[in-house]
Coordinates of C-alpha atoms and ligand atoms in Angstrom, one line a residue:
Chain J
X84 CA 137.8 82.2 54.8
X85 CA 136.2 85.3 54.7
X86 CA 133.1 83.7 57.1
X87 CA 136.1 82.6 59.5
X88 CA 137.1 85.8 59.8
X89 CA 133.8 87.5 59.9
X90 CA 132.8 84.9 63.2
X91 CA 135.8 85.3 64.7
X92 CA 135.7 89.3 65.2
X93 CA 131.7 88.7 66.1
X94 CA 132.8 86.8 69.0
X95 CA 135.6 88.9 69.8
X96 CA 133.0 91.5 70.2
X97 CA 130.8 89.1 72.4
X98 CA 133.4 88.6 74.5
X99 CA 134.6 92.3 74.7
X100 CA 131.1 93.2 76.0
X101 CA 130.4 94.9 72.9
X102 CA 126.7 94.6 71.9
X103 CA 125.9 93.8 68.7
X104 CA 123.2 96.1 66.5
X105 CA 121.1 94.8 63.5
X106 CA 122.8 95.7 60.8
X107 CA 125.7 94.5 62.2
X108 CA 126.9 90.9 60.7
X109 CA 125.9 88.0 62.7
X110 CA 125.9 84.1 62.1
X111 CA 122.7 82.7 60.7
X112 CA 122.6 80.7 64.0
X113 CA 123.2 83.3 66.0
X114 CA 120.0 85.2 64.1
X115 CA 118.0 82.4 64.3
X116 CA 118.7 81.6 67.7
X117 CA 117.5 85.5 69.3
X118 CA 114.4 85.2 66.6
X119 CA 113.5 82.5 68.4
X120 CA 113.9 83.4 72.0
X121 CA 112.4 87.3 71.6
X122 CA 109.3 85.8 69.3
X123 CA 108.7 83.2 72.0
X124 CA 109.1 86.0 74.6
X125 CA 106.6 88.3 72.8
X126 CA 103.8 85.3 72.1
X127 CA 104.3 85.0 76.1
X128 CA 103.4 88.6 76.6
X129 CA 100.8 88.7 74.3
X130 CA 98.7 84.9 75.6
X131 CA 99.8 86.1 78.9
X132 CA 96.9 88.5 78.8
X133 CA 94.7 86.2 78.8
X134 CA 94.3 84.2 82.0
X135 CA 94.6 87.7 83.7
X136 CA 92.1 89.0 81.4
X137 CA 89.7 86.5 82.4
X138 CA 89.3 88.3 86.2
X139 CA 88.9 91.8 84.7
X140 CA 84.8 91.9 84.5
X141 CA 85.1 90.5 87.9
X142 CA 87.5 92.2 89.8
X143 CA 86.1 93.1 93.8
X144 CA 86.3 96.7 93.1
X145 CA 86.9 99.8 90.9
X146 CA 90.4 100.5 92.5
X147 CA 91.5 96.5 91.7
X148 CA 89.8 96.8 88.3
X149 CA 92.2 99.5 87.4
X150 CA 94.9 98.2 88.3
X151 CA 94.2 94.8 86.6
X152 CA 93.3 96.7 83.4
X153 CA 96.4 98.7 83.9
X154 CA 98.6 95.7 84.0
X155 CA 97.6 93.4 81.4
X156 CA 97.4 96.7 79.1
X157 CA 101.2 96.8 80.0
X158 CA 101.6 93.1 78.4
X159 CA 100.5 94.0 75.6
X160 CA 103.0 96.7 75.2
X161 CA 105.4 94.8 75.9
X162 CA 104.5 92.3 73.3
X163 CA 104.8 95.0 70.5
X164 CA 108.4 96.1 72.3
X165 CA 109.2 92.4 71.3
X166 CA 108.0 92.0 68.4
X167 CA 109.5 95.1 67.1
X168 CA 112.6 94.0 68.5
X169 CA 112.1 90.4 66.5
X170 CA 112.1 92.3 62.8
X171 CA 115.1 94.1 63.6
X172 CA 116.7 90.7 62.8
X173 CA 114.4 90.5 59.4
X174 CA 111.3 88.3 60.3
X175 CA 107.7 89.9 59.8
X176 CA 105.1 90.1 62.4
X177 CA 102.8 88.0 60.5
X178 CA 105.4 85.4 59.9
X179 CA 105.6 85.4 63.9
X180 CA 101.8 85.2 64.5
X181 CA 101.8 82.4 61.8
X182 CA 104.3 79.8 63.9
X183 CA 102.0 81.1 66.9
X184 CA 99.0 80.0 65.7
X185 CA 100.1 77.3 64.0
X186 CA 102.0 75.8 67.1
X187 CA 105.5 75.9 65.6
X188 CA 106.1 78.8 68.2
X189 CA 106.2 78.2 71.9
X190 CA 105.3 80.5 74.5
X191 CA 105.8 80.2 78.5
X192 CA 103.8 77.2 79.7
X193 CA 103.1 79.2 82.7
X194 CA 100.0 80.7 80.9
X195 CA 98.4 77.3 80.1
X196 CA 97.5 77.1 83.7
X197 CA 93.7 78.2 84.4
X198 CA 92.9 81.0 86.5
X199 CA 90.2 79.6 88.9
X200 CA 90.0 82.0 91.7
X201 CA 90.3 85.9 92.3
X202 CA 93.5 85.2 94.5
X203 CA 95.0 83.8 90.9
X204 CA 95.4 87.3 89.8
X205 CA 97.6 88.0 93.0
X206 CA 99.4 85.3 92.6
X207 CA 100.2 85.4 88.7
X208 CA 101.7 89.0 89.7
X209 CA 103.7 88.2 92.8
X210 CA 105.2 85.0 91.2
X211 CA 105.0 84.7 87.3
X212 CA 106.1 88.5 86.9
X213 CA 108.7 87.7 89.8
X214 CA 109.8 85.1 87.9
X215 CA 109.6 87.1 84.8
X216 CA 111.4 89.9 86.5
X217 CA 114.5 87.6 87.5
X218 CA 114.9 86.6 84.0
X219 CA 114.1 90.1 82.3
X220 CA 117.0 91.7 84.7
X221 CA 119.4 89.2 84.0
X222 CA 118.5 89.9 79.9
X223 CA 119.0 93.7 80.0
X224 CA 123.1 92.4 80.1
X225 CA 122.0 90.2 76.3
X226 CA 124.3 91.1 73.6
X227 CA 122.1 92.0 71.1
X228 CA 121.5 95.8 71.4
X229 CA 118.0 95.9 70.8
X230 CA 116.9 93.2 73.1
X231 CA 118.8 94.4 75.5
X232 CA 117.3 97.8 75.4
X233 CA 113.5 96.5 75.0
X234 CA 114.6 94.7 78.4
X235 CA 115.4 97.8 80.3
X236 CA 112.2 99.6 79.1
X237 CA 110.3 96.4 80.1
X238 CA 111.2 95.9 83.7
X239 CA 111.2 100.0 84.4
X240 CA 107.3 98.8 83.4
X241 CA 107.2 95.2 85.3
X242 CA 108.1 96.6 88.6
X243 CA 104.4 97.5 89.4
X244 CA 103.2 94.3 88.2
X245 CA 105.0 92.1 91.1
X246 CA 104.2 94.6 93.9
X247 CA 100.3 94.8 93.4
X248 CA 100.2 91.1 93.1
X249 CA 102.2 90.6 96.6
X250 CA 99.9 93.1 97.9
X251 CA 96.8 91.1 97.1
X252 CA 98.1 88.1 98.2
X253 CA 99.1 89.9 101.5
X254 CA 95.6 91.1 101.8
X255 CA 93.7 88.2 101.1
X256 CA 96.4 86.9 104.0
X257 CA 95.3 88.9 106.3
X258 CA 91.3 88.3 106.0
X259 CA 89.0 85.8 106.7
X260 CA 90.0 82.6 107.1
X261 CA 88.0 81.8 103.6
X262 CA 90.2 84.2 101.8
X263 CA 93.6 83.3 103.7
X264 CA 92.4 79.7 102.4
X265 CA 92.0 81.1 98.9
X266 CA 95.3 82.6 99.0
X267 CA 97.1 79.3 99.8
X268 CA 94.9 77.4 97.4
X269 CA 96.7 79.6 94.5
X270 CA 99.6 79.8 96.1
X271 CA 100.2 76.0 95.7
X272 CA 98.6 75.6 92.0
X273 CA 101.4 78.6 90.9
X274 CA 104.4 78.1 92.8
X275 CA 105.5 75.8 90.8
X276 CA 104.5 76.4 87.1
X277 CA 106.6 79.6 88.4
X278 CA 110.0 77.8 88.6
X279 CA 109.2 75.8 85.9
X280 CA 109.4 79.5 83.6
X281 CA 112.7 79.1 83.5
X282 CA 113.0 75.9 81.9
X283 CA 114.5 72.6 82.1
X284 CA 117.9 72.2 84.0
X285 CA 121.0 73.0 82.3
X286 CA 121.8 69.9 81.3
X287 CA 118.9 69.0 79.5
X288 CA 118.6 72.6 77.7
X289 CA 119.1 72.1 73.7
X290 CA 119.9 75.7 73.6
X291 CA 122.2 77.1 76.4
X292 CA 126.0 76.2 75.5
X293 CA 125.2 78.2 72.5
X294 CA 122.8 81.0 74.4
X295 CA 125.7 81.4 76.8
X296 CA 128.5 81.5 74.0
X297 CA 127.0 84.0 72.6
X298 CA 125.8 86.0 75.6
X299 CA 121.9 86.3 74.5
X300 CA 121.5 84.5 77.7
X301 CA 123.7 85.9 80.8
X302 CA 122.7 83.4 83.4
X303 CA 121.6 79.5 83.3
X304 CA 117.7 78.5 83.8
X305 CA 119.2 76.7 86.8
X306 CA 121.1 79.8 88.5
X307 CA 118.1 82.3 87.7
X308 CA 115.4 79.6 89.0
X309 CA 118.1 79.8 92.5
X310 CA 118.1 83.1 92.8
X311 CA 113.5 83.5 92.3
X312 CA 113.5 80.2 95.0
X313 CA 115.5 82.4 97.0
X314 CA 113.3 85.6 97.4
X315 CA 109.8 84.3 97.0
X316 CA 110.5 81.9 100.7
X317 CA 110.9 84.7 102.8
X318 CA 107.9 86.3 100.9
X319 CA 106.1 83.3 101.5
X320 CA 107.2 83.8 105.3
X321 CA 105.7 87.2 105.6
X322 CA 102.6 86.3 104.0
X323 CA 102.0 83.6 107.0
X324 CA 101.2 81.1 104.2
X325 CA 102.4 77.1 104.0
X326 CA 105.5 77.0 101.5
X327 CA 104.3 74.6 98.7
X328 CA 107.9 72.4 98.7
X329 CA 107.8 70.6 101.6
X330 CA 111.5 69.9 101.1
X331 CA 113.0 73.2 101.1
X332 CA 115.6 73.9 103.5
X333 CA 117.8 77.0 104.0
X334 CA 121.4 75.2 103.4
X335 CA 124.0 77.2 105.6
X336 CA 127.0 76.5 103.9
X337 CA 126.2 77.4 100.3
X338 CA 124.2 80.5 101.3
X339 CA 121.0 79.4 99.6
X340 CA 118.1 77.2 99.7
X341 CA 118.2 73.4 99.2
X342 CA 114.8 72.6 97.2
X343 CA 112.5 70.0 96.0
X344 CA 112.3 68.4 92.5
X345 CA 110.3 69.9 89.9
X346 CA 107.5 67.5 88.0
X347 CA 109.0 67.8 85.2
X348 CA 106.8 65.2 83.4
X349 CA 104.2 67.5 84.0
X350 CA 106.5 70.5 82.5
X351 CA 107.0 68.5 79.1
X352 CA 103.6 67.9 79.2
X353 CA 102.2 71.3 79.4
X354 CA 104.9 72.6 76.6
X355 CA 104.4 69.8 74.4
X356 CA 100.4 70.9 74.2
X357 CA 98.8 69.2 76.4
X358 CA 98.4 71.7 79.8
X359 CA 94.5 73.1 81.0
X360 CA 94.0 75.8 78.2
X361 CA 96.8 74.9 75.7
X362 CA 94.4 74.5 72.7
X363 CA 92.1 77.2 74.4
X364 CA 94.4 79.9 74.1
X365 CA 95.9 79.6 70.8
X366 CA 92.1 79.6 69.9
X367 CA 91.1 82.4 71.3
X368 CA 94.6 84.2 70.0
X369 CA 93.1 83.0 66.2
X370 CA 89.3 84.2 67.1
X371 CA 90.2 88.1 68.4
X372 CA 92.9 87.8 65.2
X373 CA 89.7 87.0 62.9
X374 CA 87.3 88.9 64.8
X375 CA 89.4 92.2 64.0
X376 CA 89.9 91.6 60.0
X377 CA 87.3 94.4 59.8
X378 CA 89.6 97.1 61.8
X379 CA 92.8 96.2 59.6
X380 CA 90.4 96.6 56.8
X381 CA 88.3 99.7 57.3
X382 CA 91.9 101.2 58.2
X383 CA 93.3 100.2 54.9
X384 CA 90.8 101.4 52.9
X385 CA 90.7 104.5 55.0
X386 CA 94.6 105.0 53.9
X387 CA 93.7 104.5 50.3
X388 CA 91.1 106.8 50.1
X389 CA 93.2 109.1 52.0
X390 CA 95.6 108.8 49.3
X391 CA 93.8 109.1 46.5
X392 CA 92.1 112.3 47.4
X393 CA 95.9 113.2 48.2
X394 CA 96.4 112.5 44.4
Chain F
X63 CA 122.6 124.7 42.9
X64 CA 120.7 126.9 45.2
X65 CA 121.0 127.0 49.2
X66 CA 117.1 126.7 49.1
X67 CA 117.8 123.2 47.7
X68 CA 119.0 121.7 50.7
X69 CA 116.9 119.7 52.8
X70 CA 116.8 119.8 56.4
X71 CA 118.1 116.4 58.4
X72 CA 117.9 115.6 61.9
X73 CA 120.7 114.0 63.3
X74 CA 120.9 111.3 65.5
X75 CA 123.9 109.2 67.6
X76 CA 124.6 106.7 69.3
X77 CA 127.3 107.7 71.8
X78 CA 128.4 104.4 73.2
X79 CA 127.4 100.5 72.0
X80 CA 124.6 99.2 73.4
X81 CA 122.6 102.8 74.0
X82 CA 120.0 104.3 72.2
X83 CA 120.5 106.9 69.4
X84 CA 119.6 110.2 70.4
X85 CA 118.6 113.6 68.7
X86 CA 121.6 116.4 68.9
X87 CA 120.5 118.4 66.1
X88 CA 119.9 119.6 62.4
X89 CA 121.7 120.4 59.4
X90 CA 121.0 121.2 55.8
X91 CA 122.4 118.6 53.0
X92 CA 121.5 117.6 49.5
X93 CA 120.6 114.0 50.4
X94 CA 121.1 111.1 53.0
X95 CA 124.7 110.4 52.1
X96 CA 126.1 113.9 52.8
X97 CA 123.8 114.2 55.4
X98 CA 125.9 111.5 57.2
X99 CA 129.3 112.9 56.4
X100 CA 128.0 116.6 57.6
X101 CA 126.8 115.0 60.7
X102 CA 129.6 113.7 61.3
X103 CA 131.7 116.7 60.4
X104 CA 129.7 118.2 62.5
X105 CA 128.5 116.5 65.3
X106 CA 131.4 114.1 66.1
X107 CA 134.6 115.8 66.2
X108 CA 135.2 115.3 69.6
X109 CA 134.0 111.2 69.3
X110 CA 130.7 111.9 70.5
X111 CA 129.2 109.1 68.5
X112 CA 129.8 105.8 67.5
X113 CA 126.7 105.3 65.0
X114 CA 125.0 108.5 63.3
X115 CA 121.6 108.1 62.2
X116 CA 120.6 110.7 59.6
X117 CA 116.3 111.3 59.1
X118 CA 115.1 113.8 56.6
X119 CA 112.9 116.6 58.6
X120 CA 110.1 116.2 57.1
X121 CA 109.8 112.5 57.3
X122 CA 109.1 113.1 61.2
X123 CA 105.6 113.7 62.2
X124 CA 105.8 115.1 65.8
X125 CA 103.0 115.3 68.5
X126 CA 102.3 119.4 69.5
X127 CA 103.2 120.3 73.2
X128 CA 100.0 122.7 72.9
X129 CA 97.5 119.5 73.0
X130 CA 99.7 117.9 75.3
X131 CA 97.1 117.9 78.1
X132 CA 94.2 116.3 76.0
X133 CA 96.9 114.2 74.4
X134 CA 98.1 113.0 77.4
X135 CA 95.0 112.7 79.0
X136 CA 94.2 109.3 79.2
X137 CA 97.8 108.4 81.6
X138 CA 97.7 111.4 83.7
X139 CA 95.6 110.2 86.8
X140 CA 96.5 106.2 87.1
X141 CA 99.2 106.7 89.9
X142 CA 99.0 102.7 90.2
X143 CA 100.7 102.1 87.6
X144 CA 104.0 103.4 89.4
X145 CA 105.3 100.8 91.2
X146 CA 105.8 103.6 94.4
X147 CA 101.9 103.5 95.1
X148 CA 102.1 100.3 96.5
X149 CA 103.0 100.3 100.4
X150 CA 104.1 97.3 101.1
X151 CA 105.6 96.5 104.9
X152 CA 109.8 97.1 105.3
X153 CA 110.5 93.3 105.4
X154 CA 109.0 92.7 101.6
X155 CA 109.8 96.0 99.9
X156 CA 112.6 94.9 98.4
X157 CA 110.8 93.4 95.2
Ligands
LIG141 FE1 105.5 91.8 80.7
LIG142 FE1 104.3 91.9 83.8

């Protein structure tokens, strides 16, 4: 009785608008279901730096360089944002890194692509953070208060990340014919890994009735994944480039684009571990976590040493 | 018991659900319980808050605004990471 009572005014409070803070009380499902989404979010920020990372030592100059460095130094920020976020709801970081590297955790399937060229790095930034961007605005209106606040901190941060990427893409677009080729070459490996962020269709989604019940989600994958189809084509337009969905037709009557099908074998595929670099980046997550025992060490020794000369 | 006993809180709110909590002031109190009720005595007679947060003074370790320029250092010339330093032509510049 008392539980009935106790989920009916948390949804009252959902419905009223009114976010809901950690130590308010929640249903376990409701818990379980944010822990979920913010640790997979975080993991996505975190391997995200990776097949950025990979271009940093080889970046074509000392202005690109920074910018890069800047960037991917931003992912990891947000990353801790997330995580921190994640414990207000009771889990531990390690706990978190645990399902990571033990596969139990997912993470975008975006970042199991390869980077093969320097245009990747353009394109990762125009698309992937567009399509990051779309999601991350619509999540700032997510009823639980602290998500909601890391989003707004987040995409005051992303909004550099998109507009270097575009303007690689649009120089590279405007160069020799070798690097206009380049451009379209990684324009048609990311497009669509891109609309595949926001995940299957609604009605194969296991968690959006509840997601949009409780209003951690705002938006469904297949209105958000409208709305990113919508602003990259004219982008594409600009850039003088080939649009990768040779099906894509501005539809007059609804106002939006008509588009082609997503693969999504290849979707399942890549989330259910088998993309380029699936097993490659969890590894390489596990080898820097190994590689910097010694830091967490020397610095906890450094503390107890510190304290017992305090003593 | 002495005046000298009291500890000093910082006091924190939360003025509407859903924003952050954010620093409006000080006050003296024997522990974290009266803290809160000061605070709110205090700080919330006119329903500035909806959520207090009380933090004993001493518990916060606070950067000095005389090293700020070292401190800061490292961010202070990396204009590209503002999204402004990016020109991009009038028909895309709405992303
Ligand atoms: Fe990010
Ligand atoms: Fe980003």
């Amino acid at each position: 009785m008392v539980e009935i009572d106790q989920q009916q005014k948390f949804q009252n409070k959902i419905d009223a608008e009114i976010k809901i803070e950690p130590k308010d009380w929640m249903p376990e499902a409701y818990r379980k279901n944010l822990i979920r989404q913010i640790s997979q979010h975080a993991h996505s920020e975190v391997i995200g730096m990776q097949p950025e990372g990979n271009w940093i030592t080889r970046a074509p100059s000392l202005r690109r360089k920074a910018i890069l460095l800047a960037k991917v130094q931003d992912e990891g920020g947000h990353g801790l944002y997330l995580y921190s976020t994640a414990e207000t709801l009771g889990i531990t970081r390690e706990e978190m890194i645990n399902a990571l590297q033990d596969g139990s955790a997912r993470y975008a399937s975006i970042f199991n692509y390869p980077t093969q060229t320097w245009a990747d790095v353009g394109a990762i930034g125009w698309l992937v953070d567009g399509a990051a961007i779309v999601n991350q605005i619509s999540l700032q209106r997510t009823s639980y208060g602290p998500y909601s606040r890391s989003m707004v901190r987040i995409c005051k941060e992303e909004s550099f990340h998109q507009r270097q990427g575009y303007e690689l893409m649009l120089t590279l677009s405007r160069g020799s014919e070798a690097q206009k080729a380049m451009a379209q070459d990684s324009l048609n490996r990311f497009y669509w890994p891109s609309l595949m962020m926001f995940g299957p269709h609604d009605t194969e989604s296991a968690h959006s009735a509840s997601s949009m019940k409780w209003k951690v989600k705002r938006e469904t994958n297949d209105d958000l994944r409208q709305k990113f189809i919508d602003q990259t084509a004219p982008q594409i337009e600009f850039l003088g480039l080939q649009h990768p969905d040779k099906d894509l037709k501005w539809n007059d009557e609804k106002g939006q684009f008509d588009s082609g099908e997503i693969n999504w074998d290849e979707f399942w595929r890549v989330i259910n571990g088998d993309g380029h670099c699936n097993r490659q980046r969890v590894q390489h997550h596990i080898n820097a976590h190994k590689e910097g025992a010694w830091v967490r060490e020397a610095m906890a020794s450094y503390q107890q040493k510190k304290k017992s000369k305090a003593a | 018991m002495s005046a000298e006993n009291l500890q000093l809180f910082e006091i924190f709110l939360r003025s509407r659900r859903g924003l952050d909590h954010k620093h409006v002031g000080s006050l003296h109190a024997e522990d974290h319980e009266q803290a809160l009720e000061y605070a709110r005595d205090v700080y919330t007679r006119r329903s500035e808050g909806v959520s207090i947060w009380v933090v004993k003074s001493d518990d916060i370790c606070a950067s000095q605004e005389d090293d700020s320029e070292s401190f800061y250092d490292p961010s202070n010339d990396k204009p590209y990471r503002l999204a402004t330093y990016y020109q991009l032509p009038d028909e895309v510049n709405n992303m």
